[in-house]
Structure formats: C-alpha cells, structure tokens
Amino acid sequence: AACAQKAVALIIKDVSWLWRTAYNCAVQGSAEWEQNEERISELFEVARDLLSTCCEASPVDVDADLYLHLITASFSGAS
C-alpha cells in the first residue's frame, strides 16, 4: 500500500507539472502569439483537463489557488 501511495504521489506531481507548463505556455502565448487564438484555447483546455484530473485524484485537500487556475483555464479556453 505504501508503494502504491508513493506511485500516486509521483504521478500527481508529474500531472501537476504538466498542467502548470500548459497553463504558463498559454498565458505567455496570449501575450506573444498573434493569430493563434485557437492554439492558445487548446493549451488552456489541456491545462484545465490536467488540473481537473489532479484535483480529483489528490488524496489530500487541494489549495484554493488550484481552483482559481481551473476557473481561469476554463474561462480562457472557451473560444
């Protein structure tokens, strides 16, 4: 059981890194990329999906900031 918990923690850490990277790329793209609104929306959608998975799979309560990022990614991904 301890090994499984350790594996879950590692997976959540990796998924957390992925959503943050997608989110940050989308934010940076919003400021720097012209005529790529669709791709930026897709990055926000990827970030939202990964963040949602991370929140649902977390064995502990998640920070309120994660829900703010989830709301922002959901709103920004809507095209």
Coordinates of N, CA and C in Angstrom, one line a residue:
A1 N 0.8 -1.2 0.0 CA 0.0 0.0 0.0 C 0.9 1.3 0.0
A2 N 2.0 1.2 0.7 CA 2.8 2.4 0.8 C 3.5 2.6 -0.6
C3 N 3.8 1.6 -1.3 CA 4.4 1.7 -2.6 C 3.4 2.3 -3.6
A4 N 2.1 1.9 -3.5 CA 1.1 2.5 -4.3 C 0.9 3.9 -4.0
Q5 N 0.9 4.3 -2.8 CA 0.7 5.7 -2.4 C 1.8 6.6 -2.9
K6 N 3.0 6.0 -2.9 CA 4.2 6.7 -3.4 C 4.1 6.9 -4.9
A7 N 3.6 5.9 -5.6 CA 3.4 6.0 -7.0 C 2.4 7.0 -7.4
V8 N 1.3 7.1 -6.6 CA 0.2 8.0 -6.9 C 0.8 9.5 -6.7
A9 N 1.5 9.6 -5.6 CA 2.1 11.0 -5.3 C 3.0 11.4 -6.5
L10 N 3.8 10.5 -7.0 CA 4.7 10.8 -8.1 C 3.9 11.2 -9.4
I11 N 2.9 10.4 -9.6 CA 2.0 10.7 -10.8 C 1.3 12.0 -10.7
I12 N 0.8 12.3 -9.5 CA 0.2 13.6 -9.3 C 1.2 14.8 -9.4
K13 N 2.4 14.6 -9.0 CA 3.5 15.6 -9.1 C 3.7 15.8 -10.6
D14 N 3.8 14.7 -11.4 CA 4.1 14.8 -12.8 C 2.9 15.5 -13.5
V15 N 1.7 15.2 -13.2 CA 0.5 15.8 -13.8 C 0.4 17.3 -13.4
S16 N 0.8 17.6 -12.2 CA 0.9 19.0 -11.8 C 1.8 19.8 -12.6
W17 N 3.0 19.2 -12.9 CA 4.0 19.9 -13.7 C 3.4 20.1 -15.1
L18 N 2.8 19.1 -15.6 CA 2.2 19.2 -17.0 C 1.2 20.3 -17.1
W19 N 0.2 20.4 -16.1 CA -0.8 21.4 -16.2 C -0.2 22.8 -16.1
R20 N 0.8 22.9 -15.2 CA 1.4 24.2 -15.0 C 2.1 24.7 -16.3
T21 N 2.8 23.7 -16.9 CA 3.5 24.1 -18.1 C 2.6 24.5 -19.2
A22 N 1.5 23.7 -19.4 CA 0.5 24.1 -20.4 C -0.1 25.4 -20.1
Y23 N -0.5 25.6 -18.9 CA -1.1 26.9 -18.5 C -0.2 28.1 -18.7
N24 N 1.1 27.9 -18.3 CA 2.1 29.0 -18.5 C 2.3 29.3 -19.9
C25 N 2.4 28.3 -20.7 CA 2.6 28.4 -22.2 C 1.4 29.2 -22.8
A26 N 0.2 28.9 -22.4 CA -1.0 29.5 -22.9 C -1.0 31.0 -22.4
V27 N -0.6 31.3 -21.2 CA -0.5 32.7 -20.7 C 0.5 33.5 -21.5
Q28 N 1.7 32.9 -21.7 CA 2.7 33.5 -22.5 C 2.3 33.7 -23.9
G29 N 1.7 32.7 -24.5 CA 1.2 32.7 -25.9 C 0.1 33.8 -26.0
S30 N -0.7 34.1 -25.0 CA -1.7 35.1 -25.1 C -1.0 36.5 -25.3
A31 N 0.1 36.7 -24.7 CA 0.8 37.9 -24.8 C 1.7 38.0 -26.1
E32 N 2.2 36.9 -26.6 CA 3.2 37.0 -27.6 C 2.8 36.4 -29.0
W33 N 1.8 35.5 -29.0 CA 1.5 34.9 -30.3 C 0.3 35.6 -30.9
E34 N 0.5 36.0 -32.2 CA -0.6 36.7 -32.9 C -1.3 35.7 -33.8
Q35 N -2.6 35.8 -33.9 CA -3.4 35.0 -34.8 C -3.3 33.5 -34.5
N36 N -3.2 33.2 -33.2 CA -3.1 31.8 -32.8 C -4.1 31.6 -31.6
E37 N -5.2 32.2 -31.7 CA -6.2 32.1 -30.6 C -6.7 30.7 -30.4
E38 N -6.8 29.9 -31.5 CA -7.3 28.6 -31.3 C -6.3 27.7 -30.6
R39 N -5.0 27.9 -30.9 CA -4.0 27.1 -30.2 C -3.9 27.4 -28.8
I40 N -4.0 28.7 -28.5 CA -4.0 29.2 -27.1 C -5.1 28.6 -26.3
S41 N -6.3 28.6 -26.9 CA -7.5 28.0 -26.3 C -7.3 26.5 -26.0
E42 N -6.7 25.8 -27.0 CA -6.4 24.4 -26.8 C -5.4 24.2 -25.6
L43 N -4.4 25.0 -25.5 CA -3.5 24.9 -24.4 C -4.2 25.1 -23.0
F44 N -5.1 26.1 -23.0 CA -5.9 26.3 -21.8 C -6.8 25.1 -21.5
E45 N -7.3 24.5 -22.5 CA -8.2 23.3 -22.3 C -7.4 22.1 -21.8
V46 N -6.2 21.9 -22.3 CA -5.3 20.9 -21.9 C -4.9 21.1 -20.4
A47 N -4.6 22.4 -20.1 CA -4.3 22.7 -18.7 C -5.5 22.4 -17.8
R48 N -6.7 22.8 -18.2 CA -7.9 22.6 -17.5 C -8.1 21.1 -17.2
D49 N -8.0 20.3 -18.3 CA -8.2 18.8 -18.1 C -7.2 18.2 -17.2
L50 N -6.0 18.6 -17.3 CA -4.9 18.0 -16.4 C -5.1 18.5 -15.0
L51 N -5.5 19.8 -14.8 CA -5.7 20.3 -13.5 C -6.9 19.7 -12.8
S52 N -8.0 19.4 -13.6 CA -9.1 18.8 -13.1 C -8.8 17.4 -12.6
T53 N -8.0 16.7 -13.4 CA -7.6 15.3 -13.0 C -6.8 15.3 -11.8
C54 N -5.9 16.3 -11.7 CA -5.0 16.5 -10.5 C -5.9 16.7 -9.2
C55 N -6.8 17.6 -9.3 CA -7.7 17.9 -8.2 C -8.5 16.7 -7.8
E56 N -9.1 16.0 -8.7 CA -9.9 14.8 -8.4 C -9.1 13.6 -7.8
A57 N -7.9 13.5 -8.3 CA -7.0 12.3 -7.9 C -6.3 12.6 -6.6
S58 N -6.2 13.8 -6.1 CA -5.4 14.2 -5.0 C -6.0 13.5 -3.7
P59 N -5.2 12.8 -2.9 CA -5.7 12.2 -1.7 C -5.8 13.2 -0.6
V60 N -5.3 14.4 -0.7 CA -5.5 15.4 0.3 C -6.2 16.6 -0.3
D61 N -6.7 17.5 0.5 CA -7.4 18.7 0.1 C -6.4 19.6 -0.7
V62 N -6.9 20.1 -1.8 CA -6.0 20.9 -2.7 C -6.2 22.4 -2.3
D63 N -5.2 23.2 -2.7 CA -5.2 24.6 -2.4 C -6.3 25.3 -3.2
A64 N -6.8 26.3 -2.6 CA -7.8 27.1 -3.3 C -7.3 27.7 -4.6
D65 N -6.0 28.0 -4.6 CA -5.4 28.6 -5.8 C -5.5 27.6 -7.0
L66 N -5.5 26.3 -6.8 CA -5.7 25.4 -7.9 C -7.1 25.6 -8.5
Y67 N -8.1 25.8 -7.7 CA -9.4 26.0 -8.2 C -9.5 27.4 -9.0
L68 N -8.8 28.4 -8.6 CA -8.7 29.6 -9.3 C -8.1 29.4 -10.7
H69 N -7.0 28.6 -10.7 CA -6.4 28.3 -12.0 C -7.3 27.5 -12.9
L70 N -8.1 26.6 -12.3 CA -9.1 25.8 -13.0 C -10.1 26.7 -13.6
I71 N -10.6 27.6 -12.9 CA -11.7 28.6 -13.4 C -11.1 29.4 -14.5
T72 N -9.9 29.9 -14.3 CA -9.2 30.8 -15.3 C -9.0 30.0 -16.6
A73 N -8.5 28.8 -16.4 CA -8.2 28.0 -17.6 C -9.5 27.6 -18.4
S74 N -10.6 27.4 -17.6 CA -11.9 27.1 -18.2 C -12.4 28.3 -19.0
F75 N -12.3 29.4 -18.3 CA -12.8 30.7 -19.0 C -12.0 31.0 -20.2
S76 N -10.7 30.9 -20.0 CA -9.8 31.3 -21.1 C -9.8 30.3 -22.3
G77 N -10.1 29.1 -22.0 CA -10.1 28.1 -23.0 C -11.4 28.1 -23.9
A78 N -12.4 28.8 -23.4 CA -13.7 28.9 -24.1 C -13.4 29.9 -25.3
S79 N -13.7 29.4 -26.5 CA -13.5 30.3 -27.7 C -14.8 30.5 -28.4

